[in-house]
Each structure stands twice: as C-alpha cells, then as structure tokens.
C-alpha cells in the first residue's frame, strides 16, 4: 500500500503545494544566495524546488529524502535542466541528518518540516548552518484567528503544530533566528500545481489499483482534502519563512 501511495505521487510535478515562481521568490529573499557554495534541500521529493535552487545559484545542492522512489527521478530531471553536476541526491531521514555542523550556507525545507514539527526542525537544523547562514521553510499556517470548527478539527488532527503566522514568528525568534521575510503561497500553488493534478490522476489510478485494500480510502482522503481547501481556502495556506542565524 505504501508503495502505491508513493507511485501515485512519483510522477507529479510536486508532492505538495508550491510553484517554481514561489521557490524563486523565496530564494530572492536570501541575502547573497547566488554566490552560496552549498545548499541542503531537505525532503526534496522528486526535486521541483531542487532544480530551481541549482539553476539560480552557483551552489552544490545536496538533495535528501527518505524515499528512494522519489530520489530516482532526480538525475534525469537534473540532466534535463543542465545542472546534473551540481546536484547530489542522498537517501536520508530529515530527523537524522548526518552532516557535520556548519556544512551549509543555506538549508531549504519546502512543505516538509511538518513531518518532524516546526520548532524541532528549526532547532535541530540550525547546527548545519554556517555563521550567518539562512534557513528557508514553508509551513502550513492559519491566516485568521478564528475558523470553522470542521476545518479546525481536520487540520489540528492532521498536524497539531498548525498555528497563526505571529505564533510561528515567535518560535523563529525563540529558536535564535532573525526573520528576514515571509509570504503566503497564492491559491494557484494549491490548485494548479497540486490539487488539480491529484484530481486528474485519481480516476485512472482507481481503475488500475482500486482492487487493492486501502487504495480507495487513500484516494478519497486526497479528494476530501482538496474539497476542504475549495471551501475554506481563506483560512489557511502555506507560508514561506526566510530566516538567518543569529540576531540583528
């Protein structure tokens, strides 16, 4: 069943909400990003943002993910983009990164820090940065102080650390970072680049694998999440946070 879930997402443009344009916007908020020598892309998936990072910097990009099936897509994608010599895929868990302290100028985690928790990730990954290095993460946040109970219950059950942007900013400060910029992902990052492709793949996938126990429940859950976004998108979104080690 797990292999089928990964198969469903393997050929997708992205494994979560986002876009090349928003990745590039976040990269543009990182001071001195172009001459950066080393970037760590955590939870890289099949590498959509990895390609943007490599094409728009001079850095060596280490792309880590725990899923071999996703990592297999990186070499061909990198060759197509002409950056294969600057991308190193590595199978590794984001909660057990075995790099020496101070290894990277920039650590990037797009749409994945929720797997280990926002605060834990910020504290754990800080050691990987060189002095004045930057950490960029995108994190799902509430956009309002109040929200419908159905929506609240759904996301708190899915991710207990979901919170408002000011609450996340306090965590960033408490973890010893200076917040340089933040911005909210637009609707197109959820629809055009994530939920619309999911809806388009669902029928064919159900026809091919619907006999396997659990597949239809998995597909229905994806459609339920997409429907929830359609009804309540003004209340939540992913937010990019661009931060630097240390105080001003």
Coordinates of N, CA, C and O in Angstrom, one line a residue, residues 118-241:
X118 N 7.7 22.0 13.5 CA 8.3 23.3 13.2 C 9.4 23.6 14.1 O 10.6 23.9 13.7
X119 N 9.1 23.6 15.4 CA 10.1 24.0 16.4 C 11.3 23.1 16.4 O 12.5 23.5 16.4
X120 N 11.0 21.8 16.4 CA 12.1 20.8 16.5 C 13.0 20.9 15.2 O 14.2 20.9 15.4
X121 N 12.4 21.1 14.1 CA 13.2 21.2 12.9 C 14.1 22.5 12.9 O 15.3 22.4 12.6
X122 N 13.5 23.6 13.3 CA 14.3 24.8 13.4 C 15.5 24.7 14.4 O 16.6 25.1 14.1
X123 N 15.3 24.0 15.5 CA 16.4 23.9 16.5 C 17.4 22.8 16.0 O 18.6 23.0 16.1
X124 N 16.9 21.7 15.4 CA 17.8 20.7 15.0 C 18.7 21.1 13.8 O 19.9 20.8 13.7
X125 N 18.1 21.8 12.8 CA 18.8 22.1 11.6 C 19.7 23.3 11.7 O 20.5 23.5 10.9
X126 N 19.6 24.0 12.8 CA 20.4 25.2 13.0 C 21.9 24.9 13.0 O 22.7 25.7 12.5
X127 N 22.2 23.8 13.6 CA 23.6 23.4 13.7 C 24.3 23.2 12.3 O 25.5 23.3 12.2
X128 N 23.5 22.9 11.3 CA 24.0 22.6 10.0 C 24.5 23.9 9.2 O 25.2 23.8 8.2
X129 N 24.0 25.0 9.7 CA 24.3 26.3 9.0 C 25.6 26.9 9.4 O 26.0 26.9 10.6
X130 N 26.3 27.5 8.5 CA 27.5 28.3 8.8 C 27.1 29.6 9.4 O 25.9 30.0 9.3
X131 N 28.0 30.3 10.0 CA 27.6 31.6 10.6 C 27.0 32.5 9.6 O 27.4 32.6 8.5
X132 N 25.9 33.1 10.0 CA 25.0 34.0 9.1 C 24.4 33.2 8.0 O 23.9 33.8 7.0
X133 N 24.4 31.9 8.1 CA 23.6 31.1 7.1 C 22.2 31.3 7.2 O 21.7 31.8 8.3
X134 N 21.4 30.9 6.2 CA 20.0 31.1 6.2 C 19.2 29.7 6.1 O 19.7 28.8 5.5
X135 N 18.0 29.7 6.8 CA 17.1 28.6 6.7 C 15.8 29.1 6.1 O 15.3 30.2 6.5
X136 N 15.3 28.4 5.1 CA 14.1 28.7 4.4 C 13.1 27.5 4.6 O 13.5 26.4 4.2
X137 N 11.9 27.8 5.1 CA 11.0 26.7 5.2 C 9.6 27.2 4.8 O 9.3 28.4 4.9
X138 N 8.8 26.3 4.3 CA 7.4 26.7 4.1 C 6.5 25.8 5.1 O 6.8 24.6 5.2
X139 N 5.6 26.4 5.7 CA 4.9 25.8 6.8 C 3.4 26.2 6.7 O 3.0 27.3 6.4
X140 N 2.5 25.2 6.9 CA 1.1 25.5 6.8 C 0.7 26.3 8.1 O 1.1 26.0 9.2
X141 N -0.1 27.4 7.9 CA -0.5 28.3 8.9 C -1.9 28.7 8.8 O -2.5 28.8 7.7
X142 N -2.5 29.0 10.0 CA -3.8 29.7 10.0 C -3.6 31.1 9.5 O -2.6 31.8 9.9
X143 N -4.5 31.6 8.7 CA -4.4 33.0 8.2 C -5.4 33.9 9.0 O -5.3 35.2 8.9
X144 N -6.2 33.3 9.9 CA -7.1 34.1 10.7 C -7.1 33.6 12.1 O -6.6 32.5 12.4
X145 N -7.6 34.4 13.1 CA -7.6 34.0 14.5 C -8.7 33.0 14.8 O -8.6 32.2 15.7
X146 N -9.8 33.0 14.0 CA -10.9 32.0 14.2 C -11.1 31.4 12.9 O -10.8 31.9 11.8
X147 N -11.8 30.2 12.9 CA -12.1 29.4 11.7 C -13.2 28.4 12.0 O -13.5 28.1 13.2
X148 N -13.8 27.9 10.9 CA -14.9 26.9 11.1 C -14.4 25.7 11.9 O -13.3 25.2 11.7
X149 N -15.3 25.1 12.7 CA -14.8 24.0 13.6 C -14.4 22.8 12.7 O -13.5 22.1 13.1
X150 N -15.1 22.6 11.7 CA -14.8 21.4 10.8 C -13.4 21.5 10.3 O -12.6 20.6 10.3
X151 N -13.0 22.7 9.9 CA -11.6 22.9 9.3 C -10.6 22.8 10.5 O -9.6 22.2 10.3
X152 N -10.9 23.5 11.6 CA -10.0 23.4 12.7 C -9.7 22.0 13.1 O -8.6 21.6 13.3
X153 N -10.8 21.2 13.3 CA -10.6 19.8 13.7 C -9.8 19.0 12.7 O -8.9 18.2 13.1
X154 N -10.1 19.2 11.5 CA -9.4 18.4 10.4 C -7.9 18.7 10.5 O -7.1 17.7 10.6
X155 N -7.4 19.9 10.5 CA -6.0 20.2 10.4 C -5.3 20.0 11.8 O -4.1 19.6 11.8
X156 N -6.0 20.3 12.9 CA -5.3 20.0 14.2 C -5.1 18.5 14.3 O -4.0 18.1 14.9
X157 N -6.0 17.7 13.8 CA -5.8 16.3 13.9 C -4.7 15.8 12.9 O -3.9 14.9 13.2
X158 N -4.6 16.5 11.8 CA -3.5 16.1 10.8 C -2.2 16.6 11.2 O -1.1 16.0 11.0
X159 N -2.1 17.8 11.9 CA -0.8 18.5 12.2 C -1.1 19.4 13.5 O -1.5 20.5 13.3
X160 N -0.7 18.8 14.6 CA -1.1 19.5 15.9 C -0.4 20.9 16.0 O -0.8 21.7 16.8
X161 N 0.8 21.1 15.3 CA 1.5 22.3 15.4 C 1.0 23.4 14.5 O 1.6 24.5 14.5
X162 N 0.0 23.2 13.7 CA -0.5 24.3 12.9 C -0.9 25.5 13.8 O -1.5 25.3 14.9
X163 N -0.5 26.7 13.4 CA -0.8 27.9 14.2 C -0.8 29.1 13.3 O -0.6 29.0 12.1
X164 N -1.0 30.3 13.9 CA -1.0 31.5 13.1 C 0.4 32.0 12.8 O 1.4 31.5 13.3
X165 N 0.5 32.9 11.8 CA 1.8 33.4 11.4 C 2.5 34.1 12.6 O 3.7 33.8 12.8
X166 N 1.9 35.0 13.4 CA 2.6 35.6 14.5 C 3.1 34.5 15.5 O 4.2 34.7 16.0
X167 N 2.4 33.4 15.7 CA 2.9 32.4 16.6 C 4.1 31.7 16.0 O 5.1 31.4 16.8
X168 N 4.1 31.5 14.7 CA 5.3 30.9 14.1 C 6.5 31.9 14.1 O 7.7 31.5 14.3
X169 N 6.2 33.2 14.0 CA 7.3 34.2 14.1 C 7.9 34.2 15.5 O 9.2 34.3 15.6
X170 N 7.1 33.9 16.5 CA 7.7 33.9 17.9 C 8.6 32.6 18.0 O 9.6 32.7 18.7
X171 N 8.2 31.5 17.5 CA 9.0 30.3 17.5 C 10.3 30.6 16.8 O 11.4 30.2 17.3
X172 N 10.3 31.2 15.7 CA 11.5 31.6 15.0 C 12.5 32.4 15.8 O 13.7 32.1 15.9
X173 N 11.9 33.4 16.5 CA 12.8 34.3 17.3 C 13.3 33.5 18.5 O 14.5 33.6 18.9
X174 N 12.4 32.7 19.1 CA 12.8 31.9 20.3 C 13.9 30.9 20.0 O 14.7 30.5 20.8
X175 N 14.0 30.4 18.7 CA 15.0 29.5 18.3 C 16.3 30.2 17.9 O 17.2 29.5 17.5
X176 N 16.3 31.5 18.0 CA 17.6 32.2 17.7 C 17.8 32.6 16.3 O 19.0 32.8 15.9
X177 N 16.7 32.8 15.5 CA 16.9 33.3 14.2 C 16.3 34.7 14.0 O 15.5 35.1 14.9
X178 N 16.8 35.4 13.0 CA 16.2 36.6 12.6 C 15.3 36.4 11.4 O 15.8 35.9 10.4
X179 N 14.0 36.7 11.5 CA 13.1 36.6 10.3 C 13.4 37.7 9.3 O 13.3 38.9 9.7
X180 N 13.7 37.3 8.1 CA 14.0 38.3 7.1 C 12.8 38.7 6.3 O 12.6 39.8 5.9
X181 N 12.0 37.7 6.0 CA 10.8 37.9 5.2 C 9.8 36.7 5.3 O 10.3 35.6 5.6
X182 N 8.6 36.9 5.2 CA 7.6 35.8 5.0 C 6.6 36.2 4.0 O 6.3 37.4 3.8
X183 N 6.0 35.2 3.3 CA 4.9 35.5 2.4 C 4.0 34.3 2.3 O 4.5 33.1 2.5
X184 N 2.8 34.5 1.9 CA 1.8 33.4 1.8 C 1.7 32.9 0.4 O 1.7 33.7 -0.6
X185 N 1.6 31.6 0.2 CA 1.5 31.0 -1.1 C 0.1 31.3 -1.7 O -0.9 31.3 -1.0
X186 N 0.1 31.7 -3.0 CA -1.2 32.0 -3.6 C -2.0 30.8 -3.9 O -1.5 29.6 -3.8
X187 N -3.2 31.0 -4.2 CA -4.2 29.9 -4.4 C -3.7 28.9 -5.5 O -3.9 27.7 -5.4
X188 N -3.1 29.5 -6.6 CA -2.6 28.6 -7.7 C -1.6 27.5 -7.2 O -1.6 26.5 -7.9
X189 N -0.9 27.8 -6.2 CA 0.1 26.8 -5.7 C -0.7 25.6 -5.1 O -0.1 24.4 -5.2
X190 N -1.9 25.8 -4.6 CA -2.7 24.6 -4.1 C -3.4 24.0 -5.2 O -3.6 22.7 -5.3
X191 N -4.0 24.8 -6.1 CA -4.9 24.2 -7.1 C -4.1 23.8 -8.4 O -4.0 22.6 -8.6
X192 N -3.6 24.7 -9.1 CA -2.9 24.4 -10.4 C -1.8 23.4 -10.3 O -1.6 22.5 -11.1
X193 N -1.0 23.5 -9.2 CA 0.2 22.7 -9.0 C 0.1 21.5 -8.1 O 1.0 20.8 -7.9
X194 N -1.1 21.4 -7.5 CA -1.3 20.2 -6.5 C -2.6 19.5 -6.6 O -2.7 18.4 -7.1
X195 N -3.7 20.2 -6.2 CA -5.0 19.5 -6.2 C -5.6 19.2 -7.5 O -6.2 18.1 -7.7
X196 N -5.4 20.1 -8.5 CA -5.9 19.7 -9.9 C -5.2 18.5 -10.4 O -5.9 17.6 -10.9
X197 N -3.9 18.4 -10.4 CA -3.3 17.1 -10.8 C -3.7 15.9 -10.0 O -3.8 14.8 -10.6
X198 N -3.9 16.1 -8.7 CA -4.4 14.9 -7.9 C -5.8 14.5 -8.4 O -6.0 13.3 -8.6
X199 N -6.7 15.4 -8.7 CA -8.0 15.0 -9.2 C -7.9 14.4 -10.6 O -8.6 13.4 -10.8
X200 N -7.0 14.9 -11.4 CA -6.8 14.3 -12.7 C -6.3 12.9 -12.7 O -6.6 12.1 -13.5
X201 N -5.4 12.6 -11.7 CA -4.8 11.2 -11.6 C -5.7 10.2 -10.9 O -5.5 9.0 -11.1
X202 N -6.6 10.7 -10.1 CA -7.4 9.8 -9.2 C -8.2 8.7 -10.0 O -8.1 7.5 -9.6
X203 N -8.9 9.1 -11.0 CA -9.8 8.1 -11.7 C -9.0 7.0 -12.3 O -9.3 5.8 -12.1
X204 N -7.9 7.4 -13.0 CA -7.1 6.3 -13.7 C -6.4 5.4 -12.6 O -6.3 4.2 -12.8
X205 N -6.0 6.0 -11.5 CA -5.3 5.2 -10.5 C -6.3 4.3 -9.8 O -6.0 3.1 -9.6
X206 N -7.5 4.7 -9.6 CA -8.5 3.9 -9.0 C -8.9 2.7 -9.9 O -9.1 1.6 -9.5
X207 N -8.9 3.0 -11.2 CA -9.2 2.0 -12.2 C -8.1 0.9 -12.2 O -8.4 -0.3 -12.3
X208 N -6.9 1.3 -12.0 CA -5.8 0.4 -12.1 C -5.5 -0.4 -10.8 O -5.2 -1.5 -10.8
X209 N -5.7 0.3 -9.7 CA -5.3 -0.3 -8.4 C -6.5 -0.3 -7.4 O -6.3 -0.7 -6.2
X210 N -7.7 0.0 -7.8 CA -8.8 0.1 -6.9 C -9.1 -1.2 -6.2 O -9.8 -1.2 -5.1
X211 N -8.7 -2.3 -6.7 CA -9.0 -3.6 -6.1 C -8.1 -3.8 -4.8 O -8.4 -4.7 -4.0
X212 N -7.0 -3.0 -4.7 CA -6.1 -3.2 -3.5 C -6.8 -2.6 -2.3 O -7.2 -1.4 -2.3
X213 N -6.8 -3.3 -1.2 CA -7.4 -2.8 0.0 C -6.7 -1.5 0.5 O -5.5 -1.4 0.5
X214 N -7.5 -0.5 0.7 CA -6.9 0.8 1.2 C -6.7 1.8 0.2 O -6.6 3.0 0.5
X215 N -6.7 1.4 -1.1 CA -6.4 2.4 -2.2 C -7.5 3.4 -2.3 O -7.3 4.6 -2.4
X216 N -8.7 3.0 -2.3 CA -9.8 3.9 -2.5 C -10.0 4.8 -1.3 O -10.3 6.0 -1.4
X217 N -9.7 4.3 -0.1 CA -9.7 5.2 1.1 C -8.6 6.3 1.0 O -8.9 7.5 1.3
X218 N -7.5 5.9 0.5 CA -6.4 6.9 0.3 C -6.8 7.9 -0.7 O -6.6 9.1 -0.5
X219 N -7.4 7.5 -1.9 CA -7.8 8.4 -2.9 C -8.9 9.4 -2.4 O -8.9 10.6 -2.7
X220 N -9.8 8.8 -1.7 CA -10.9 9.6 -1.1 C -10.4 10.6 -0.2 O -10.9 11.8 -0.1
X221 N -9.4 10.3 0.6 CA -8.8 11.2 1.6 C -8.2 12.4 0.8 O -8.3 13.6 1.3
X222 N -7.5 12.2 -0.3 CA -7.0 13.2 -1.1 C -8.0 14.2 -1.6 O -7.8 15.4 -1.6
X223 N -9.1 13.6 -2.1 CA -10.2 14.4 -2.7 C -10.9 15.2 -1.6 O -11.3 16.3 -1.8
X224 N -11.0 14.6 -0.4 CA -11.6 15.3 0.7 C -10.8 16.5 1.1 O -11.3 17.6 1.4
X225 N -9.4 16.4 1.1 CA -8.6 17.5 1.5 C -8.7 18.6 0.4 O -8.7 19.8 0.8
X226 N -8.8 18.2 -0.8 CA -8.9 19.2 -1.9 C -10.2 19.9 -1.8 O -10.3 21.2 -2.0
X227 N -11.3 19.2 -1.5 CA -12.6 19.8 -1.3 C -12.6 20.8 -0.1 O -13.2 21.9 -0.2
X228 N -11.9 20.4 0.9 CA -11.8 21.3 2.1 C -11.1 22.6 1.8 O -11.6 23.7 2.2
X229 N -10.1 22.5 0.9 CA -9.4 23.7 0.5 C -10.3 24.6 -0.3 O -10.4 25.8 -0.1
X230 N -11.1 24.0 -1.2 CA -12.0 24.8 -2.0 C -13.0 25.6 -1.2 O -13.4 26.7 -1.5
X231 N -13.4 25.0 -0.1 CA -14.5 25.6 0.8 C -13.9 26.6 1.8 O -14.6 27.5 2.2
X232 N -12.6 26.4 2.2 CA -12.1 27.2 3.3 C -10.8 27.8 3.0 O -10.0 28.1 4.0
X233 N -10.4 28.0 1.8 CA -9.0 28.5 1.5 C -8.7 29.8 2.1 O -7.5 30.1 2.2
X234 N -9.6 30.6 2.4 CA -9.3 31.9 3.0 C -8.8 31.8 4.4 O -8.3 32.8 5.0
X235 N -8.9 30.6 5.0 CA -8.5 30.5 6.4 C -7.1 29.9 6.7 O -6.6 30.0 7.8
X236 N -6.5 29.4 5.6 CA -5.2 28.7 5.8 C -4.4 28.7 4.5 O -4.9 28.7 3.4
X237 N -3.1 28.5 4.7 CA -2.2 28.3 3.5 C -0.8 28.0 4.0 O -0.5 28.1 5.2
X238 N 0.0 27.6 3.0 CA 1.4 27.5 3.3 C 2.0 28.9 3.3 O 1.6 29.8 2.6
X239 N 3.0 29.1 4.2 CA 3.7 30.4 4.3 C 5.2 30.1 4.2 O 5.7 29.2 4.9
X240 N 5.9 30.8 3.4 CA 7.4 30.8 3.3 C 7.9 31.7 4.4 O 7.5 32.8 4.6
X241 N 8.9 31.1 5.2 CA 9.6 31.9 6.2 C 11.1 31.9 5.8 O 11.7 30.8 5.7

